[in-house]
Amino acid sequence: MDSQREATGPLVSETGAFVPSNDGTPCVLANRLDIGFPNDLVVSGISFELKQGEAVALIGTNGSGKSTLLKTIVGLLPPKGGRVSVFGMPPGHNARRIAYLGQFHASGFVLPLRAVDVVRMGRFPLRGLLGRMSHQDESIVMSAMHTMGIEGLAEYPLRSLSGGQQQRTYLAQVLAHQADLLVMDEPTAGLDAGGRELFLHAMNDELCRGASIIMATHDIQEEAALCQQVMLLARRVVAIGAPQEVLTPASLLETFGIVITGEKRVHVLECKHGHEGSEPFISGGRKM
Amino acid sequence: MDLFITPFSSNSFMLQALVAGALVSVSCAVAGTFIVLRGLAFIGDALAHGVLPGIAVAILVGFPGMIGAAIGAVFMIGGITLITQRSRLSSDTAIGLLFIGMLSLGVAIVSRSSSFSGDLTRILFGEILGISMTAILIQLVATVVIAATATVCSRPFMLLSFDPEQAQVAGFSVRLYHNIMLLMIAATVVVSFQTVGTLLVFGMLIAPAGAGALLARRIQIMMAWAILFGVLSTYIGLLISYHFDLAAGAAITLVTVVIFFVVFIIKNLRTGHAGQLEGVAHG
Ligand SMILES: Nc1ncnc2c1ncn2[C@@H]1O[C@H](COP(=O)(O)OP(=O)(O)OP(=O)(O)O)[C@@H](O)[C@H]1O
Ligand SMILES: [Mg+2]
């Protein structure tokens, strides 16, 4: 059985990169969505819209419902009420267009896999069960590893990599998919300063490419500032809106119970105009 | 040279045993690779023993044992699936009990047979030295089907071993491919029990693949090692059994286990010294 190949799917350009369909359908549309587990309603009444080329950050304490929402969007958990659609369809029907990075990586340690094998998996949703991996696929894989600064680790067994190196590998897998929607659960967990910087550049490039992003994060300063919208969660939606409006001491107090005031540093990354798929490496991106 | 080749060249039963054993090794290596990668050892064990009542009934009624084994395997897969869906916490306990129950039921049924201990030994340890041409042909077909399944499903199987959630999101139904994997394991057990028996087939599933996992950095290489170790064990085991007049199936399985522990020890000695060096090289 091939992975879903929907008629409304995006075109694939000559280079094999996705051209996101720009038909005005929101990437993610939630309307009074209730999420949770069979015996546990975690958050109810979530409404938001994620447009193409935009990013939304989920912020909240441990157990506030971030992972639950992301799993619902990728179809791993059924909604408990309300409506949610991804590219105009119920979750779980757009594998080719969605890259997912979970918070935990269960069994990665015992497997005989090299880092490059893990990154190559990012191309599987596009190639399906039996489609050949082309040279183009391989070069996308290598450039994704380069973007995360791990091209030198390609041949290393995954189990011999450090936690942060593994996280970079998983992020490279997400990038290699060249998806229309990136769903990431705490993508920078375990990354060092250099890794975070590479990640922010990569996300900026993904947004400029036309992809959309929804991610859970604990980084209010940099990652949330990259997003057009921020959603504050505390087993309910405390606030949702632009970072400047939402990340106020009052709403942060409501979300976390404590606020550490300090110099608010907003990191702005600009789109590199004229950035085409033909030049996959970030210029000036710091290597490890 | 005579010691190593003549037993096979001058005894057709030895040659047939070698061919049958090699085929069992290949299918067990393929299925065993995913058993080891997905941590399904316990389910594999349960499957290997759960088929016993089916075989026992078939023998009593005078049906081919393989059909009984297939029915037993389908029953076990159904039971295991039901148990794992219902409860996560106690599924090991439940599967373990199911498997002990099936084992006892099988022995109880066989005890009705007039040649009780002979039948039981045959089921548990196989009769590799008395394998028929038909059985070899069936084994050949099954081995081809099992290898083809693993080749076609290599991407979902790899994703499933890596992270089931990732497989699901990537568009490969976890339920579908998990069931295909269970069927592949069951098919391996069903066609292999005549050769190495239900008790020993488990060793053939786990030991060569386990040794391969210790040596390889890639799944395909791990499978290649598993096949090599399996075939080598068959050859060495048969030779030992021939020269020292030991039970063939047990000798083969013993060799696979010895190979596993030799690899395990060598690997641990090596990494004990080289581990830190490797870490530096990565930095
Ligand atoms: N598998 C599960 N079964 C039942 N309830 C769960 C399960 N996983 C999480 N929960 C519950 O759902 C709630 C939200 O969990 P979730 O994982 O979404 O939190 P989170 O915001 O991602 O937290 P963290 O920052 O720790 O990752 C928690 O209160 C938890 O009790
Ligand atoms: Mg979480």
Coordinates of C-alpha atoms and ligand atoms in Angstrom, one line a residue:
Chain A
M1 CA 0.0 0.0 0.0
D2 CA 1.4 3.4 -1.0
S3 CA 1.3 6.3 1.4
Q4 CA -1.7 8.5 0.7
R5 CA -1.5 10.2 -2.6
E6 CA -4.3 12.7 -2.5
A7 CA -5.5 14.4 -5.6
T8 CA -5.4 17.8 -3.9
G9 CA -1.7 17.3 -3.0
P10 CA 1.0 19.7 -3.8
L11 CA 2.9 19.7 -7.0
V12 CA 6.4 18.4 -7.0
S13 CA 8.8 20.7 -8.8
E14 CA 11.7 19.6 -11.0
T15 CA 14.1 19.7 -8.0
G16 CA 11.8 17.3 -6.1
A17 CA 11.0 20.1 -3.6
F18 CA 7.5 20.7 -2.6
V19 CA 5.7 23.7 -4.0
P20 CA 3.1 24.3 -1.3
S21 CA -0.4 24.7 -2.8
N22 CA -1.4 28.2 -2.3
D23 CA -5.1 27.9 -2.5
G24 CA -5.9 29.7 0.7
T25 CA -6.8 26.6 2.6
P26 CA -5.3 27.1 6.1
C27 CA -2.7 24.6 7.0
V28 CA -4.3 23.9 10.3
L29 CA -7.8 25.1 11.3
A30 CA -9.1 24.2 14.8
N31 CA -12.6 25.2 15.9
R32 CA -13.5 24.6 19.5
L33 CA -11.3 21.6 19.5
D34 CA -11.2 19.4 22.6
I35 CA -8.0 17.3 23.0
G36 CA -7.0 14.6 25.5
F37 CA -6.8 10.9 26.2
P38 CA -9.6 8.4 26.5
N39 CA -10.2 9.1 30.2
D40 CA -8.7 12.6 30.4
L41 CA -9.9 15.8 28.7
V42 CA -6.7 17.9 28.7
V43 CA -7.7 21.1 26.9
S44 CA -11.1 22.1 25.6
G45 CA -12.3 24.7 23.2
I46 CA -9.1 25.4 21.2
S47 CA -9.7 27.7 18.2
F48 CA -6.9 28.9 15.9
E49 CA -5.8 29.1 12.4
L50 CA -2.3 28.5 11.0
K51 CA -1.8 30.1 7.6
Q52 CA 0.7 29.0 5.0
G53 CA 4.2 30.3 5.6
E54 CA 3.5 31.2 9.3
A55 CA 4.5 29.7 12.6
V56 CA 2.8 29.2 15.9
A57 CA 4.5 28.4 19.2
L58 CA 2.9 26.5 22.0
I59 CA 4.1 27.6 25.4
G60 CA 3.1 26.2 28.7
T61 CA 4.3 24.3 31.8
N62 CA 4.9 20.6 31.9
G63 CA 1.6 18.8 31.5
S64 CA -0.2 21.8 30.0
G65 CA -1.2 20.0 26.9
K66 CA 1.4 21.0 24.2
S67 CA 2.3 17.5 23.2
T68 CA -1.4 16.4 23.3
L69 CA -2.3 19.2 20.8
L70 CA 0.6 18.3 18.5
K71 CA -0.3 14.6 18.5
T72 CA -3.9 15.5 17.7
I73 CA -2.9 17.6 14.7
V74 CA -0.7 14.8 13.2
G75 CA -3.5 12.2 13.8
L76 CA -1.9 10.2 16.6
L77 CA -4.7 11.1 19.0
P78 CA -8.3 11.4 17.9
P79 CA -10.0 14.8 18.8
K80 CA -12.3 14.6 21.7
G81 CA -14.7 17.2 20.4
G82 CA -14.9 20.2 18.1
R83 CA -13.3 20.3 14.7
V84 CA -9.7 20.3 13.4
S85 CA -8.6 20.1 9.8
V86 CA -5.1 19.9 8.3
F87 CA -4.9 21.1 4.8
G88 CA -8.7 20.9 4.7
M89 CA -8.8 17.2 5.7
P90 CA -9.1 15.4 9.0
P91 CA -5.7 14.7 10.7
G92 CA -3.8 11.7 9.5
H93 CA -4.5 12.0 5.8
N94 CA -1.6 14.1 4.6
A95 CA 1.5 12.1 5.4
R96 CA 3.3 13.4 2.4
R97 CA 2.9 17.0 3.5
I98 CA 3.6 16.8 7.2
A99 CA 6.8 16.2 9.1
Y100 CA 6.6 15.4 12.8
L101 CA 9.2 15.4 15.5
G102 CA 8.0 13.8 18.7
Q103 CA 9.2 14.8 22.1
F104 CA 10.6 11.4 23.0
H105 CA 12.5 9.0 20.8
A106 CA 11.6 5.6 22.1
S107 CA 13.9 2.9 20.7
G108 CA 16.6 4.8 18.8
F109 CA 19.4 3.5 20.9
V110 CA 19.4 -0.2 20.2
L111 CA 18.9 0.1 16.5
P112 CA 21.8 -0.6 14.1
L113 CA 21.2 2.7 12.2
R114 CA 23.6 5.3 11.0
A115 CA 22.7 9.0 11.4
V116 CA 22.3 9.2 7.6
D117 CA 19.8 6.3 7.7
V118 CA 17.7 8.3 10.2
V119 CA 17.7 11.4 8.1
R120 CA 16.8 9.4 4.9
M121 CA 13.6 8.3 6.7
G122 CA 12.5 11.9 6.2
R123 CA 12.1 11.1 2.5
F124 CA 10.0 7.9 3.0
P125 CA 6.6 9.7 3.2
L126 CA 7.3 11.1 -0.2
R127 CA 8.7 7.9 -1.8
G128 CA 6.2 5.6 -0.2
L129 CA 6.7 1.8 0.1
L130 CA 8.7 1.1 -3.0
G131 CA 9.5 4.4 -4.8
R132 CA 13.2 4.8 -5.6
M133 CA 15.4 7.2 -3.7
S134 CA 16.9 9.4 -6.4
H135 CA 20.2 11.3 -6.4
Q136 CA 18.1 14.4 -5.6
D137 CA 16.7 12.7 -2.5
E138 CA 20.2 11.9 -1.4
S139 CA 21.5 15.4 -1.9
I140 CA 18.5 16.8 0.0
V141 CA 19.4 14.4 2.9
M142 CA 23.0 15.5 2.8
S143 CA 22.1 19.2 2.8
A144 CA 19.7 18.7 5.7
M145 CA 22.6 17.1 7.7
H146 CA 24.8 20.0 6.7
T147 CA 22.1 22.5 7.8
M148 CA 22.1 20.9 11.3
G149 CA 25.9 20.7 11.3
I150 CA 26.1 16.9 11.4
E151 CA 27.4 16.1 7.9
G152 CA 30.5 14.7 9.5
L153 CA 28.5 12.3 11.6
A154 CA 26.6 10.7 8.7
E155 CA 28.3 7.3 8.9
Y156 CA 28.2 7.1 12.7
P157 CA 25.8 4.7 14.4
L158 CA 23.0 6.6 16.0
R159 CA 23.5 4.9 19.3
S160 CA 27.1 6.3 19.5
L161 CA 25.9 9.9 19.2
S162 CA 25.4 12.3 22.1
G163 CA 21.9 13.4 23.1
G164 CA 22.3 16.7 21.3
Q165 CA 23.8 15.1 18.2
Q166 CA 20.8 12.8 18.1
Q167 CA 18.4 15.7 18.4
R168 CA 20.2 17.4 15.5
T169 CA 19.8 14.1 13.5
Y170 CA 16.1 14.1 14.2
L171 CA 15.8 17.7 13.2
A172 CA 17.7 17.0 10.0
Q173 CA 15.2 14.2 9.3
V174 CA 12.4 16.8 9.6
L175 CA 14.2 19.2 7.3
A176 CA 14.9 16.4 4.7
H177 CA 11.1 15.9 4.3
Q178 CA 10.7 19.4 2.9
A179 CA 7.2 19.3 4.2
D180 CA 4.5 21.9 4.0
L181 CA 3.8 21.6 7.7
L182 CA 6.4 21.0 10.3
V183 CA 5.0 19.8 13.7
M184 CA 7.7 19.7 16.3
D185 CA 7.6 19.0 20.0
E186 CA 10.4 20.8 21.9
P187 CA 12.7 20.7 18.9
T188 CA 15.7 22.4 20.6
A189 CA 15.7 20.1 23.7
G190 CA 19.3 19.2 24.4
L191 CA 20.8 21.5 21.7
D192 CA 23.8 23.6 22.5
A193 CA 23.9 27.3 21.6
G194 CA 25.3 26.5 18.1
G195 CA 22.6 24.0 17.5
R196 CA 19.9 26.4 18.5
E197 CA 21.3 29.0 16.2
L198 CA 21.4 26.5 13.3
F199 CA 17.8 25.5 14.1
L200 CA 16.6 29.1 14.1
H201 CA 18.2 29.7 10.7
A202 CA 16.7 26.5 9.4
M203 CA 13.2 27.4 10.6
N204 CA 13.6 30.8 9.0
D205 CA 14.5 29.1 5.7
E206 CA 11.6 26.7 6.0
L207 CA 9.1 29.6 6.5
C208 CA 10.6 31.5 3.6
R209 CA 10.2 28.4 1.5
G210 CA 6.5 28.6 2.2
A211 CA 6.2 25.9 4.9
S212 CA 4.2 26.4 8.1
I213 CA 5.4 25.5 11.5
I214 CA 3.7 24.5 14.8
M215 CA 6.0 23.7 17.7
A216 CA 6.0 23.3 21.4
T217 CA 8.8 25.2 23.1
H218 CA 10.0 26.5 26.4
D219 CA 12.0 29.2 24.8
I220 CA 10.0 32.4 25.0
Q221 CA 12.8 34.7 23.9
E222 CA 14.0 33.3 20.6
E223 CA 11.8 30.6 19.3
A224 CA 8.5 32.2 20.2
A225 CA 9.7 35.4 18.7
L226 CA 10.2 33.7 15.4
C227 CA 6.5 32.9 15.3
Q228 CA 3.6 35.0 14.1
Q229 CA 1.4 33.5 16.8
V230 CA 1.9 32.2 20.3
M231 CA -0.5 30.1 22.2
L232 CA -0.2 30.0 26.0
L233 CA -1.5 26.7 27.4
A234 CA -2.3 25.7 31.0
R235 CA -4.7 22.8 30.4
R236 CA -6.7 25.6 28.8
V237 CA -6.0 28.3 26.3
V238 CA -4.7 31.2 28.3
A239 CA -4.1 33.5 25.4
I240 CA -3.3 33.3 21.7
G241 CA -2.0 36.0 19.4
A242 CA 1.1 37.8 18.3
P243 CA 4.1 37.4 20.6
Q244 CA 4.2 41.0 21.6
E245 CA 0.5 40.9 22.7
V246 CA 0.5 37.5 24.3
L247 CA 3.8 37.4 26.1
T248 CA 2.8 39.9 28.7
P249 CA 3.7 39.6 32.4
A250 CA 0.1 39.1 33.2
S251 CA -0.6 36.2 30.9
L252 CA 2.8 34.6 31.6
L253 CA 1.9 34.8 35.3
E254 CA -1.4 33.0 34.5
T255 CA 0.4 30.4 32.5
F256 CA 3.4 29.7 34.7
G257 CA 2.5 31.1 38.0
I258 CA 5.8 33.0 38.1
V259 CA 7.5 35.5 35.9
I260 CA 11.1 36.4 35.8
T261 CA 11.3 39.9 34.5
G262 CA 14.4 40.9 32.6
E263 CA 15.6 42.5 29.5
K264 CA 13.3 41.2 26.7
R265 CA 15.4 40.3 23.8
V266 CA 13.6 39.7 20.6
H267 CA 15.5 37.9 18.0
V268 CA 14.4 38.7 14.5
L269 CA 15.5 36.7 11.5
E270 CA 14.8 38.1 8.1
C271 CA 13.9 36.2 5.0
K272 CA 16.9 36.0 2.6
H273 CA 15.1 37.2 -0.5
G274 CA 16.0 35.5 -3.6
H275 CA 16.7 32.4 -1.6
E276 CA 16.0 29.5 -3.9
G277 CA 16.0 25.8 -3.4
S278 CA 19.1 25.6 -5.5
E279 CA 21.3 26.9 -2.7
P280 CA 20.5 24.6 0.2
F281 CA 23.1 25.7 2.6
I282 CA 22.6 28.5 5.0
S283 CA 25.3 31.1 4.4
G284 CA 27.0 32.2 7.6
G285 CA 25.3 29.3 9.4
R286 CA 27.6 28.3 12.1
K287 CA 29.1 24.8 11.9
M288 CA 29.8 22.7 14.9
Chain B
M1 CA 38.7 -32.5 4.8
D2 CA 36.9 -35.8 5.1
L3 CA 35.7 -34.8 8.5
F4 CA 34.0 -31.7 7.1
I5 CA 32.6 -32.7 3.7
T6 CA 32.2 -36.4 3.6
P7 CA 29.3 -36.6 6.1
F8 CA 27.3 -34.5 3.6
S9 CA 28.5 -35.9 0.4
S10 CA 28.0 -39.6 1.3
N11 CA 24.7 -39.3 3.3
S12 CA 21.7 -37.8 1.5
F13 CA 19.9 -37.3 4.8
M14 CA 22.8 -35.1 6.0
L15 CA 22.7 -33.1 2.8
Q16 CA 18.9 -32.6 3.0
A17 CA 19.3 -31.6 6.6
L18 CA 21.9 -29.0 5.6
V19 CA 19.6 -27.6 2.9
A20 CA 16.6 -27.6 5.2
G21 CA 18.6 -26.1 8.0
A22 CA 20.1 -23.4 5.8
L23 CA 16.6 -22.4 4.6
V24 CA 15.3 -22.3 8.2
S25 CA 18.4 -20.1 9.0
V26 CA 17.5 -17.6 6.3
S27 CA 13.9 -17.2 7.2
C28 CA 14.7 -17.1 10.9
A29 CA 17.4 -14.5 10.3
V30 CA 15.0 -12.2 8.4
A31 CA 12.1 -12.6 10.9
G32 CA 14.5 -12.6 13.8
T33 CA 16.1 -9.3 12.8
F34 CA 12.8 -7.5 13.3
I35 CA 12.0 -9.5 16.5
V36 CA 15.3 -8.2 18.0
L37 CA 14.9 -4.7 16.6
R38 CA 11.3 -4.3 17.8
G39 CA 11.8 -6.1 21.1
L40 CA 9.3 -8.7 20.2
A41 CA 11.3 -11.6 21.7
F42 CA 8.6 -12.4 24.2
I43 CA 5.9 -12.5 21.5
G44 CA 8.1 -14.5 19.3
D45 CA 8.6 -17.0 22.1
A46 CA 4.9 -17.1 22.8
L47 CA 4.2 -17.8 19.1
A48 CA 6.8 -20.5 18.9
H49 CA 5.2 -22.4 21.7
G50 CA 1.6 -21.4 21.3
V51 CA 1.4 -23.4 18.1
L52 CA 1.9 -26.7 20.0
P53 CA -1.8 -27.5 20.6
G54 CA -2.5 -27.1 16.9
I55 CA 0.3 -29.5 16.0
A56 CA -0.8 -31.9 18.7
V57 CA -4.4 -32.0 17.5
A58 CA -3.2 -32.4 13.9
I59 CA -1.0 -35.3 14.8
L60 CA -3.9 -37.0 16.7
V61 CA -6.3 -36.5 13.8
G62 CA -3.7 -37.4 11.2
F63 CA -3.4 -34.1 9.5
P64 CA -0.1 -32.5 8.5
G65 CA 1.4 -30.9 11.5
M66 CA 2.0 -27.7 9.6
I67 CA -1.7 -27.0 9.1
G68 CA -2.2 -27.5 12.8
A69 CA 0.7 -25.1 13.5
A70 CA -0.8 -22.5 11.2
I71 CA -4.1 -22.7 13.0
G72 CA -2.4 -22.5 16.3
A73 CA -0.4 -19.4 15.2
V74 CA -3.5 -17.6 13.9
F75 CA -5.1 -18.2 17.3
M76 CA -2.0 -17.0 19.1
I77 CA -1.8 -13.8 17.0
G78 CA -5.4 -13.1 17.7
G79 CA -4.9 -13.6 21.4
I80 CA -1.8 -11.5 21.5
T81 CA -3.4 -8.7 19.5
L82 CA -6.5 -8.7 21.8
I83 CA -4.3 -8.6 24.9
T84 CA -2.0 -5.8 23.8
Q85 CA -5.0 -3.7 22.7
R86 CA -6.9 -4.1 25.9
S87 CA -4.1 -3.5 28.4
R88 CA -0.6 -2.0 28.1
L89 CA 0.5 -2.7 31.7
S90 CA -0.1 -6.3 32.1
S91 CA 0.2 -7.6 28.6
D92 CA 3.5 -9.4 29.3
T93 CA 1.9 -11.3 32.1
A94 CA -1.2 -12.1 30.0
I95 CA 0.8 -13.2 27.0
G96 CA 3.1 -15.3 29.2
L97 CA 0.1 -17.0 30.7
L98 CA -1.5 -17.6 27.3
F99 CA 1.7 -19.2 26.1
I100 CA 2.1 -21.4 29.2
G101 CA -1.6 -22.4 28.8
M102 CA -1.2 -23.3 25.2
L103 CA 2.0 -25.2 25.9
S104 CA 0.3 -27.3 28.6
L105 CA -2.7 -27.8 26.4
G106 CA -0.4 -29.1 23.7
V107 CA 1.4 -31.5 26.0
A108 CA -1.9 -32.7 27.4
I109 CA -3.3 -33.4 24.0
V110 CA -0.1 -35.2 22.8
S111 CA -0.2 -37.3 26.0
R112 CA -3.4 -38.9 24.5
S113 CA -1.2 -40.2 21.6
S114 CA 0.1 -43.7 21.8
S115 CA 3.7 -42.6 21.1
F116 CA 3.6 -39.8 23.5
S117 CA 7.2 -39.0 24.2
G118 CA 8.3 -39.7 20.6
D119 CA 5.8 -37.2 19.3
L120 CA 6.6 -34.6 21.9
T121 CA 10.3 -34.8 21.3
R122 CA 9.7 -34.5 17.5
I123 CA 7.5 -31.4 18.0
L124 CA 9.8 -29.7 20.5
F125 CA 13.1 -30.5 18.9
G126 CA 12.3 -31.2 15.3
E127 CA 13.6 -34.0 13.1
I128 CA 16.1 -32.3 10.9
L129 CA 17.7 -35.7 9.9
G130 CA 14.4 -37.1 8.6
I131 CA 13.2 -34.1 6.6
S132 CA 11.3 -34.9 3.4
M133 CA 11.8 -33.3 0.0
T134 CA 8.2 -31.9 0.2
A135 CA 9.0 -30.3 3.5
I136 CA 12.2 -28.7 1.9
L137 CA 10.2 -27.4 -1.0
I138 CA 7.6 -25.8 1.3
Q139 CA 10.4 -24.4 3.4
L140 CA 11.9 -22.9 0.2
V141 CA 8.7 -21.3 -0.9
A142 CA 8.1 -19.9 2.6
T143 CA 11.7 -18.5 2.8
V144 CA 11.2 -16.7 -0.5
V145 CA 7.9 -15.3 0.6
I146 CA 9.3 -14.2 3.9
A147 CA 12.4 -12.5 2.3
A148 CA 10.2 -10.8 -0.3
T149 CA 7.9 -9.5 2.5
A150 CA 10.8 -8.1 4.4
T151 CA 12.1 -6.5 1.2
V152 CA 8.9 -4.9 0.2
C153 CA 8.1 -3.7 3.7
S154 CA 11.7 -2.6 4.6
R155 CA 10.7 1.1 5.0
P156 CA 7.7 0.6 7.2
F157 CA 9.5 -2.1 9.2
M158 CA 12.5 0.2 9.7
L159 CA 10.2 3.1 10.7
L160 CA 8.3 0.8 13.0
S161 CA 11.5 -0.3 14.7
F162 CA 12.7 3.3 14.9
D163 CA 9.5 4.9 16.3
P164 CA 6.0 3.6 15.7
E165 CA 4.5 7.1 16.0
Q166 CA 6.9 8.3 13.3
A167 CA 5.8 5.4 11.0
Q168 CA 2.1 6.3 11.5
V169 CA 2.7 10.0 10.8
A170 CA 4.8 9.1 7.7
G171 CA 1.7 7.3 6.3
F172 CA 2.5 3.7 7.1
S173 CA -0.3 2.2 9.1
V174 CA 1.3 0.9 12.4
R175 CA -1.5 -1.7 12.8
L176 CA -1.2 -3.0 9.3
Y177 CA 2.6 -3.4 9.2
H178 CA 2.7 -4.7 12.8
N179 CA 0.3 -7.4 11.8
I180 CA 2.3 -8.2 8.7
M181 CA 5.4 -8.5 10.9
L182 CA 3.6 -10.9 13.3
L183 CA 2.3 -13.0 10.4
M184 CA 5.9 -13.1 9.0
I185 CA 7.2 -14.3 12.4
A186 CA 4.3 -16.8 12.6
A187 CA 5.0 -18.1 9.1
T188 CA 8.6 -18.6 10.0
V189 CA 7.7 -20.6 13.1
V190 CA 5.1 -22.7 11.3
V191 CA 7.4 -23.8 8.5
S192 CA 10.5 -24.2 10.7
F193 CA 9.1 -26.4 13.5
Q194 CA 9.4 -29.6 11.5
T195 CA 13.1 -29.0 11.0
V196 CA 14.3 -27.5 14.4
G197 CA 11.2 -27.9 16.6
T198 CA 9.1 -25.3 18.4
L199 CA 11.5 -25.1 21.3
L200 CA 14.6 -24.6 19.2
V201 CA 13.1 -22.4 16.5
F202 CA 13.1 -19.6 19.1
G203 CA 16.9 -19.9 19.5
M204 CA 17.3 -19.7 15.7
L205 CA 15.1 -16.6 15.6
I206 CA 16.9 -14.7 18.3
A207 CA 20.5 -15.8 18.6
P208 CA 21.9 -15.1 15.1
A209 CA 20.0 -11.8 14.8
G210 CA 21.1 -10.8 18.2
A211 CA 24.7 -11.4 17.3
G212 CA 24.2 -9.5 14.1
A213 CA 22.8 -6.5 16.0
L214 CA 25.9 -6.4 18.1
L215 CA 28.1 -6.2 15.0
A216 CA 26.2 -4.1 12.4
R217 CA 25.6 -0.4 12.0
R218 CA 22.8 -1.0 9.4
I219 CA 19.8 -3.2 9.4
Q220 CA 20.7 -4.9 6.1
I221 CA 24.2 -5.8 7.4
M222 CA 22.7 -7.1 10.6
M223 CA 20.4 -9.4 8.6
A224 CA 23.4 -10.6 6.5
W225 CA 25.3 -11.4 9.7
A226 CA 22.3 -13.3 11.0
I227 CA 22.0 -15.4 7.9
L228 CA 25.7 -16.1 8.0
F229 CA 25.6 -17.1 11.6
G230 CA 22.5 -19.2 11.1
V231 CA 23.9 -21.2 8.1
L232 CA 27.2 -21.6 9.9
S233 CA 25.5 -22.9 13.0
T234 CA 23.5 -25.4 10.9
Y235 CA 26.7 -26.7 9.3
I236 CA 28.7 -26.9 12.5
G237 CA 25.8 -28.3 14.5
L238 CA 25.2 -31.1 11.9
L239 CA 28.9 -32.0 11.9
I240 CA 29.0 -32.2 15.7
S241 CA 25.8 -34.2 15.8
Y242 CA 27.2 -36.6 13.1
H243 CA 30.6 -37.1 14.7
F244 CA 29.6 -37.2 18.3
D245 CA 26.2 -38.8 17.8
L246 CA 24.2 -35.9 19.4
A247 CA 20.7 -34.7 18.7
A248 CA 21.0 -32.6 15.6
G249 CA 18.4 -29.8 16.3
A250 CA 19.8 -29.2 19.8
A251 CA 23.4 -29.2 18.5
I252 CA 22.5 -26.5 15.9
T253 CA 20.7 -24.3 18.4
L254 CA 23.5 -24.7 20.9
V255 CA 26.0 -23.5 18.3
T256 CA 23.9 -20.4 17.5
V257 CA 23.8 -19.5 21.2
V258 CA 27.6 -20.1 21.6
I259 CA 28.2 -17.8 18.6
F260 CA 26.0 -15.2 20.1
F261 CA 27.9 -15.2 23.4
V262 CA 31.3 -15.3 21.7
V263 CA 30.3 -12.2 19.7
F264 CA 28.9 -10.6 22.8
I265 CA 32.1 -11.2 24.8
I266 CA 34.4 -10.0 22.0
K267 CA 32.3 -7.0 21.4
N268 CA 32.2 -6.1 25.1
L269 CA 36.0 -6.5 25.5
R270 CA 36.6 -4.3 22.4
T271 CA 34.2 -1.5 23.4
G272 CA 35.6 -1.6 26.9
H273 CA 38.9 -0.4 25.4
A274 CA 37.8 1.5 22.4
G275 CA 34.7 3.2 23.7
Q276 CA 36.5 6.2 25.0
L277 CA 38.6 6.6 21.8
E278 CA 35.5 6.5 19.7
G279 CA 33.9 9.2 21.9
V280 CA 36.8 11.5 21.2
A281 CA 36.7 10.9 17.5
H282 CA 33.1 12.0 17.4
G283 CA 33.6 15.3 19.3
Ligands
LIG1 N1 -0.5 8.7 27.5 C1 -1.2 9.4 28.3 N2 -2.4 8.9 28.8 C2 -3.2 9.7 29.6 N3 -2.9 10.9 29.9 C3 -1.8 11.5 29.5 C4 -0.9 10.8 28.6 N4 0.1 11.6 28.3 C5 -0.1 12.8 28.9 N5 -1.3 12.7 29.6 C6 -1.9 13.8 30.4 O1 -2.1 14.9 29.5 C7 -1.7 16.1 30.1 C8 -0.9 16.9 29.1 O2 0.3 16.2 28.7 P1 1.2 16.7 27.6 O3 2.1 15.7 27.3 O4 0.4 17.3 26.5 O5 2.0 18.0 28.3 P2 3.1 18.9 27.7 O6 2.5 20.3 27.7 O7 3.6 18.4 26.4 O8 4.2 18.8 28.8 P3 5.8 18.8 28.7 O9 6.3 20.2 28.8 O10 6.2 18.1 30.0 O11 6.1 18.0 27.5 C9 -0.9 15.7 31.3 O12 -1.5 16.3 32.4 C10 -0.9 14.3 31.4 O13 -1.4 13.9 32.7
MG2 MG 5.3 17.5 25.9

